[in-house]
XYZ file of C-alpha atoms in Angstrom:
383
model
C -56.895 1.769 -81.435
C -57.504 -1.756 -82.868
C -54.693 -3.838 -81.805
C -54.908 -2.250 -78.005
C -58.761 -2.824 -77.713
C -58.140 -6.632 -78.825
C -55.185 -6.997 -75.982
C -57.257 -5.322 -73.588
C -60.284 -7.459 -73.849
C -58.134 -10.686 -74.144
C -56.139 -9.961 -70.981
C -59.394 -9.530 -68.946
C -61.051 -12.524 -70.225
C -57.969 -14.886 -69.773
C -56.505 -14.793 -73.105
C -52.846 -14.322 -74.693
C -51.236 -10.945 -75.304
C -51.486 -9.799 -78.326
C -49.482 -6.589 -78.314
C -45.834 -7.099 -77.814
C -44.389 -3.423 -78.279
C -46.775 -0.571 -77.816
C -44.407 2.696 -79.971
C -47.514 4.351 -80.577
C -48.102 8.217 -79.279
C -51.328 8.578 -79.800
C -53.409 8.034 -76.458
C -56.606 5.718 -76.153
C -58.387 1.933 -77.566
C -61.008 0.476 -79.175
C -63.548 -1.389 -76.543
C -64.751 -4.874 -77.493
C -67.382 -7.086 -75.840
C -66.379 -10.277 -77.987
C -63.446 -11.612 -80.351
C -66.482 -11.368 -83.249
C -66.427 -7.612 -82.573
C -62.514 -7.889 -82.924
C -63.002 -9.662 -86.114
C -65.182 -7.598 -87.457
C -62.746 -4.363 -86.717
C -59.985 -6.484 -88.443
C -61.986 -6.871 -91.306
C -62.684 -3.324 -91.881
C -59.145 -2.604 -91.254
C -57.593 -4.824 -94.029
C -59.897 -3.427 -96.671
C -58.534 -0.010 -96.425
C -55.456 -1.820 -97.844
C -55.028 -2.653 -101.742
C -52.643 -4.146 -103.525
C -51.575 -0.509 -104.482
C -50.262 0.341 -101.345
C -47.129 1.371 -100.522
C -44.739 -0.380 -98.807
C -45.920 0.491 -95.086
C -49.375 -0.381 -96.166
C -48.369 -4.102 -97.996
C -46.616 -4.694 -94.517
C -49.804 -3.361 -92.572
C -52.223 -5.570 -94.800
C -49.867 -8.770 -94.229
C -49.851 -8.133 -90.587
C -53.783 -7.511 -90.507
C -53.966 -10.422 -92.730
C -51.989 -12.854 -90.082
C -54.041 -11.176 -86.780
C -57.641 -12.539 -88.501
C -56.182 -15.718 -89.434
C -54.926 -16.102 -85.875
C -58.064 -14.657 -83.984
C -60.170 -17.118 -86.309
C -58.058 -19.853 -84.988
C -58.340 -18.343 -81.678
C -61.839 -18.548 -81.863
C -61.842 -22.057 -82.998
C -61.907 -22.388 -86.855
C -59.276 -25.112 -88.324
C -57.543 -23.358 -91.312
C -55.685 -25.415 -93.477
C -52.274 -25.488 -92.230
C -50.251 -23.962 -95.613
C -53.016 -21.156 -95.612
C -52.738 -20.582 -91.873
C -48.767 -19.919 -92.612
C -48.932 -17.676 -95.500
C -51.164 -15.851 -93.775
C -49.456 -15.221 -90.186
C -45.962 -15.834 -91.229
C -45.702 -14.621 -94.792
C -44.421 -18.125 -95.990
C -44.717 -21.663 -96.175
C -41.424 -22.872 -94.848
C -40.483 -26.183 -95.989
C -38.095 -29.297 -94.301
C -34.744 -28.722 -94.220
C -33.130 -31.443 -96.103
C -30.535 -33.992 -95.018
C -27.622 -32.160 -96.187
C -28.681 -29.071 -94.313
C -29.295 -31.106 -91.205
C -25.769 -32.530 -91.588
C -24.056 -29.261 -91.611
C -25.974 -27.737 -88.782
C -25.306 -30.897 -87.249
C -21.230 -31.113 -88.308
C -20.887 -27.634 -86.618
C -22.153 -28.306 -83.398
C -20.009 -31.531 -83.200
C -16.662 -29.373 -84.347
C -17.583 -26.975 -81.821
C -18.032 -29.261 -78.684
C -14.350 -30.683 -79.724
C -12.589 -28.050 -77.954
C -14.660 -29.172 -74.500
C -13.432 -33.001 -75.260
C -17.220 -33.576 -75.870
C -19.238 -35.722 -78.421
C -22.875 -35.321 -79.649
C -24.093 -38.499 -77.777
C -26.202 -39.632 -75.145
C -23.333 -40.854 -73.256
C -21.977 -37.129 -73.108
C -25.345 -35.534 -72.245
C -24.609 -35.904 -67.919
C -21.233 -34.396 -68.620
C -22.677 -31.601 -70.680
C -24.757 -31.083 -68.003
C -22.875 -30.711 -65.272
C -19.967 -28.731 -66.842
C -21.487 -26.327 -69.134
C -24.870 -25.742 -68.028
C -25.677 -22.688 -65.908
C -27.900 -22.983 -62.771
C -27.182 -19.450 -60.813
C -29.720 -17.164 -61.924
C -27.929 -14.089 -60.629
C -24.866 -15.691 -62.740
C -27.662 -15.912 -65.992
C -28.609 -12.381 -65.736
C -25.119 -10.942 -65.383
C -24.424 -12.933 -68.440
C -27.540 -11.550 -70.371
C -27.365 -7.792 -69.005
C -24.012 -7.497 -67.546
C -22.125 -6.473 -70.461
C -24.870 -5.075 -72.307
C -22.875 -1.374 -73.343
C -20.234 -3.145 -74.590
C -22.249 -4.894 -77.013
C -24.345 -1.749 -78.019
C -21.233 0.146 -78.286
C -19.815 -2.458 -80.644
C -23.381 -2.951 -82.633
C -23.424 0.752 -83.244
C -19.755 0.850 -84.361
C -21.128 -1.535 -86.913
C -23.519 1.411 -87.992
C -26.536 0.518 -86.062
C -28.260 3.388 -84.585
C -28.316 2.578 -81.158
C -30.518 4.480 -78.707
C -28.680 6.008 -75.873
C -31.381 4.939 -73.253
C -32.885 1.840 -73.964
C -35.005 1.905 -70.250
C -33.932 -1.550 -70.166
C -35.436 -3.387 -66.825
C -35.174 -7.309 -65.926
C -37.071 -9.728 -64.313
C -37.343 -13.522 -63.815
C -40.547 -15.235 -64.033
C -40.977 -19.476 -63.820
C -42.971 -20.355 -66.855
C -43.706 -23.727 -68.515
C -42.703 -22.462 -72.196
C -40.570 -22.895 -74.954
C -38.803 -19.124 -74.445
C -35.468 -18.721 -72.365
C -36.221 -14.773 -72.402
C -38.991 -12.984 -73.702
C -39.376 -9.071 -74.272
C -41.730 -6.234 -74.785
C -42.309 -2.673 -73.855
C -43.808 0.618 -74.501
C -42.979 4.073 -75.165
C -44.389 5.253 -72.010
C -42.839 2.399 -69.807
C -39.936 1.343 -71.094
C -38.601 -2.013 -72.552
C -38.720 -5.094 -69.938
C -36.712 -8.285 -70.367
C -38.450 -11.902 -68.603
C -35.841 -14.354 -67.958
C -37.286 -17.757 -67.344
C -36.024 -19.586 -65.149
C -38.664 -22.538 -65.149
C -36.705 -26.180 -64.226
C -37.281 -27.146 -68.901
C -35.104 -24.361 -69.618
C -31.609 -24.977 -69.555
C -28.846 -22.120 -70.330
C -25.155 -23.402 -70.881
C -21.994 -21.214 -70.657
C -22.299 -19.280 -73.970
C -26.239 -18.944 -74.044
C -26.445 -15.440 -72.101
C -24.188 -14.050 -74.384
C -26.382 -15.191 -77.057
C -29.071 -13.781 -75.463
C -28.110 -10.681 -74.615
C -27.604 -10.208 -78.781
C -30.654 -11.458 -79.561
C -33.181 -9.875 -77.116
C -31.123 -6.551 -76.461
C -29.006 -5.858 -79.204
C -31.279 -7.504 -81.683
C -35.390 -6.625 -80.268
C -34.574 -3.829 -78.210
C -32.344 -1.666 -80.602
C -34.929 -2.483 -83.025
C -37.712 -1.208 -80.886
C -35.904 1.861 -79.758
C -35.122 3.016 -83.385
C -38.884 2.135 -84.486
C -39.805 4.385 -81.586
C -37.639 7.160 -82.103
C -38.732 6.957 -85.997
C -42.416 7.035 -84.750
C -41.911 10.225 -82.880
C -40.346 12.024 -85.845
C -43.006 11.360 -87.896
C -40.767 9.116 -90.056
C -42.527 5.606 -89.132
C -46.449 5.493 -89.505
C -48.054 5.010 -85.901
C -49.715 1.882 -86.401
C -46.373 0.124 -87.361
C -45.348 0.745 -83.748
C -48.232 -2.237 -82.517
C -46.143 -5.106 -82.960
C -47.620 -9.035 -82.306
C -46.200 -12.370 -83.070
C -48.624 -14.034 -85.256
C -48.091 -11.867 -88.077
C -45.332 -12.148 -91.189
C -43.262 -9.321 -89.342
C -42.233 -12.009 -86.537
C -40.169 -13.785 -89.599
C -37.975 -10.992 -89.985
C -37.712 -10.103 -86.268
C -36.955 -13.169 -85.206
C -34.416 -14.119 -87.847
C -32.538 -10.412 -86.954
C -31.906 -11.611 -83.407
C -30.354 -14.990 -84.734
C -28.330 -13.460 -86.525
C -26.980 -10.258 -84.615
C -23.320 -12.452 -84.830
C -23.512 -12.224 -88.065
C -23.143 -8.355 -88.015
C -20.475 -8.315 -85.931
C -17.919 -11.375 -86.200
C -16.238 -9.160 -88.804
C -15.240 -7.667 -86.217
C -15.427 -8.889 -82.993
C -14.268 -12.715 -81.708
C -16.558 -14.464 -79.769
C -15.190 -16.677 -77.278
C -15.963 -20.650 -77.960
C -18.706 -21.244 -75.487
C -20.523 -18.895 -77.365
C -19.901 -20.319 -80.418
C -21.126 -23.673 -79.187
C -24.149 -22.406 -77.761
C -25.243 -20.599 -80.862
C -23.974 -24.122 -83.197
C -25.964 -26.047 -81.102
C -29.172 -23.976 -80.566
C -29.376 -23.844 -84.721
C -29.316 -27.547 -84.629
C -31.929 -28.269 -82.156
C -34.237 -25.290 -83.981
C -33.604 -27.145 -87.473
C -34.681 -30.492 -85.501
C -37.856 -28.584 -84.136
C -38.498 -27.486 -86.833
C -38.522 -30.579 -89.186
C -40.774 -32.279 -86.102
C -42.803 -29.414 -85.935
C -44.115 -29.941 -89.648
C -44.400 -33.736 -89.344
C -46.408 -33.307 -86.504
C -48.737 -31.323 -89.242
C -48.356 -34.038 -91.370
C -50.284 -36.033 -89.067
C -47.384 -38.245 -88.161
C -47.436 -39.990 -84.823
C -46.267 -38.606 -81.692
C -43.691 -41.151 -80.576
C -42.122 -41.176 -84.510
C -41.293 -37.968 -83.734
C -40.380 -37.758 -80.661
C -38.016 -40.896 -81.633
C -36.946 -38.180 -84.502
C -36.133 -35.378 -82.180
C -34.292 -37.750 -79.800
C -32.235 -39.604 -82.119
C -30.996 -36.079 -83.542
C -30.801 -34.132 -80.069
C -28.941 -36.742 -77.757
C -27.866 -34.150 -75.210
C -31.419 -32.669 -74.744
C -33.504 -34.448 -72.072
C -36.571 -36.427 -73.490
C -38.964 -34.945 -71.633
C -37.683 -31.703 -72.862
C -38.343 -32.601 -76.261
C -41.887 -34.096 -75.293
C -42.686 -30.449 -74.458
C -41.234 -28.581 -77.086
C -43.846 -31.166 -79.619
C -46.426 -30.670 -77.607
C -46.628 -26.623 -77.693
C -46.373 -26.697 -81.548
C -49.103 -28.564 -82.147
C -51.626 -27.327 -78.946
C -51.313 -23.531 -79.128
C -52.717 -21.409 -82.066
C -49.861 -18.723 -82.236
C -47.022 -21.364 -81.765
C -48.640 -23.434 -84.637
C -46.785 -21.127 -87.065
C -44.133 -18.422 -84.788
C -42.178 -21.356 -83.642
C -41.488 -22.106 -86.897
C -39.418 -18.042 -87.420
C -36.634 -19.006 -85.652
C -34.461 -21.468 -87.784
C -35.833 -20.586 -91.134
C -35.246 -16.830 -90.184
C -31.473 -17.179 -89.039
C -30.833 -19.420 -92.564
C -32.677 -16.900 -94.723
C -30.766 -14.231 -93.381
C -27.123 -16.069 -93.339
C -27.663 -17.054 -97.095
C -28.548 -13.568 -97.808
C -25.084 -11.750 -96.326
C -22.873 -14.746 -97.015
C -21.821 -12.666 -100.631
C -22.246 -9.476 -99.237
C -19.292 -7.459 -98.713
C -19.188 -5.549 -95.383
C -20.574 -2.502 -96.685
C -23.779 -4.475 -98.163
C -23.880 -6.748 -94.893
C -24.088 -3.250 -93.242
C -26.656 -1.572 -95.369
C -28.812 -4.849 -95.397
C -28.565 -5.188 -91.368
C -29.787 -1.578 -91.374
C -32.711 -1.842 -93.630
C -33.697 -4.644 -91.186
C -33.322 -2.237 -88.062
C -34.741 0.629 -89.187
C -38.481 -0.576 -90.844
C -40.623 -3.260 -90.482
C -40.680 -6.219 -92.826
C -42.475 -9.074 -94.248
C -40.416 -12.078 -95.965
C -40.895 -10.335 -99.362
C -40.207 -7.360 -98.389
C -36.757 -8.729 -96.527
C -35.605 -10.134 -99.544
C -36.222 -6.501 -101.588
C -33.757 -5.445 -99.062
C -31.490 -7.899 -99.753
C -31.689 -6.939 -103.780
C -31.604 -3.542 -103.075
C -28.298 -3.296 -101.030
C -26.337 -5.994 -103.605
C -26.681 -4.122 -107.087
């Protein structure tokens, strides 16, 4: 096995993960001696793909496609950065504009109203002190406490949700951009990181938020992909996920929008839906810096950017946040999944009736996708 070789010879010389989910059944992994060896395998790999495959092997191509273009980088080669998108994120995502940047940032002012709170510096000590978190027994309840009642409710909404998710928790201190992180096996189980590092900062309505994104969003994902794999209904290779490949678009953008599936049904209470406005503001921020930074603009223009947009985020915060986009290979394009994957998705069910939004969510759930492919979906479920 390819993907579990790679992972195993990068974790004993130092390097990143590479597999996120291992659903696989079949036993055993390739052994390499080098990342050429690794790039040679990859090579071999994508050419048993054509452009005549069907749609497991397009999605297997694009991902093979996005794991040499990030090895290469890996292994220092400087790929243009449009290319180095297509390639491990299945688009070139472009600025959002302005007006877009108004409304995200119009929501999260209407929805700090209600806590007699402004979008201003002068409002960022109060924010901290009365809706910020800093228990981490109190975080984890948040995340995991309530955890059935969400399934329950995400498979009333026609989601196929495992019955045993082997769901475990830890907390880990790490000096990254990710509140909670989460991966698994089929032979171990799923495990959920909380990070509790002194940059990460979770208000009142963020566990909630989290425990839609990384349980009922990734895990109930997993789970199905896993249960699909041991039918025989899912091909095994689909069941090595990574991050650096077009299939992190889709993921990513599913656990922003989990809400999306349920406020139909379901009302969220308001520190929730402040957490969530103002989370999609600072990612549509990040994500405008993130390609100026690629536009070779200076550092402090955007940091001065960033600030002037995201007064109730510490600077220092945002010096970080800059600095991992433009420093780390895989971050150079996953970082960028997040806010362009929630608004893809959001435009997509906003004329969908309930039924569609339903069928759509579980096209998303049930197979793996690149951006293309998502937006097939999205065609298929609204004629």
């Amino acid at each position: 096995m390819t993907y579990r070789g790679w992972d195993e010879f990068e974790r004993a010389h130092g390097g990143p993960d590479i597999v996120d989910f291992d659903l696989s059944t079949f036993e055993g992994s390739a052994s390499f001696n080098s990342r050429r060896e690794v790039l040679y395998e990859l090579s071999k790999l994508c050419d048993q793909f054509d452009e005549t495959a069907d749609e497991e092997g397009v999605f297997l191509r694009a991902r093979i496609r996005g794991s040499i273009s990030y090895l290469r980088a890996l292994m220092g080669q400087q790929i243009p950065f449009a290319e180095y998108l297509k390639d491990t994120l299945g688009l070139v995502p472009t600025p959002f504009s302005d007006g877009e940047v108004e409304i995200a940032r119009n929501a999260a002012i209407r929805h700090l109203a209600p806590f007699d709170l402004t979008l201003r510096v002068e409002d960022r000590e109060r924010f901290q002190n009365e809706l910020l978190l800093h228990d981490a027994n109190e975080i984890r309840k948040g995340i995991v406490g309530d955890q059935k009642l969400w399934l329950h409710r995400l498979s009333s909404a026609g989601i196929p949700v495992s019955k045993q998710l082997s769901l475990s928790v830890q907390f880990a201190e790490v000096d990254a951009y990710w509140s909670n992180w989460i991966s698994g096996s089929a032979q171990k189980g799923i495990t959920l990181t909380i990070n509790l590092h002194a940059r990460k900062r979770y208000d009142k309505g963020r566990p909630l938020a989290l425990c839609l994104h990384e349980i009922c969003g990734h895990a109930v994902q997993m789970s199905i992909w896993r249960e699909l794999i041991a039918e025989g209904k899912l091909n095994q290779a689909c069941g090595l996920t990574t991050v650096h490949s077009p299939e992190v678009f889709v993921s990513e953008g599913l656990g922003q929008t989990v809400p999306e599936l349920l406020i139909d049904d379901w009302t969220f209470p308001p520190e929730f839906h402040l957490s969530r406005a103002l989370q999609y503001h600072t990612l549509v921020i990040l994500h405008n810096a993130h390609l100026m930074l690629y536009e070779h603009m200076p550092v402090e223009t955007i940091l001065d950017y960033a600030s002037a947009h995201l007064p109730l985020t510490d600077p220092d915060t945002l010096e970080y946040e800059i600095r991992d986009r433009g420093t780390n290979p895989l971050f150079r394009s996953y970082l960028l999944s997040y806010a362009t994957g929630e608004q893809t998705i959001r435009k997509l069910v906003q004329e969908m009736s309930v039924t569609q939004k339903r069928d759509f969510f579980l096209g998303i759930y049930t197979r793996p996708l690149t951006p293309d492919q998502l937006l097939r979906v999205a065609d298929a479920v609204s004629t």
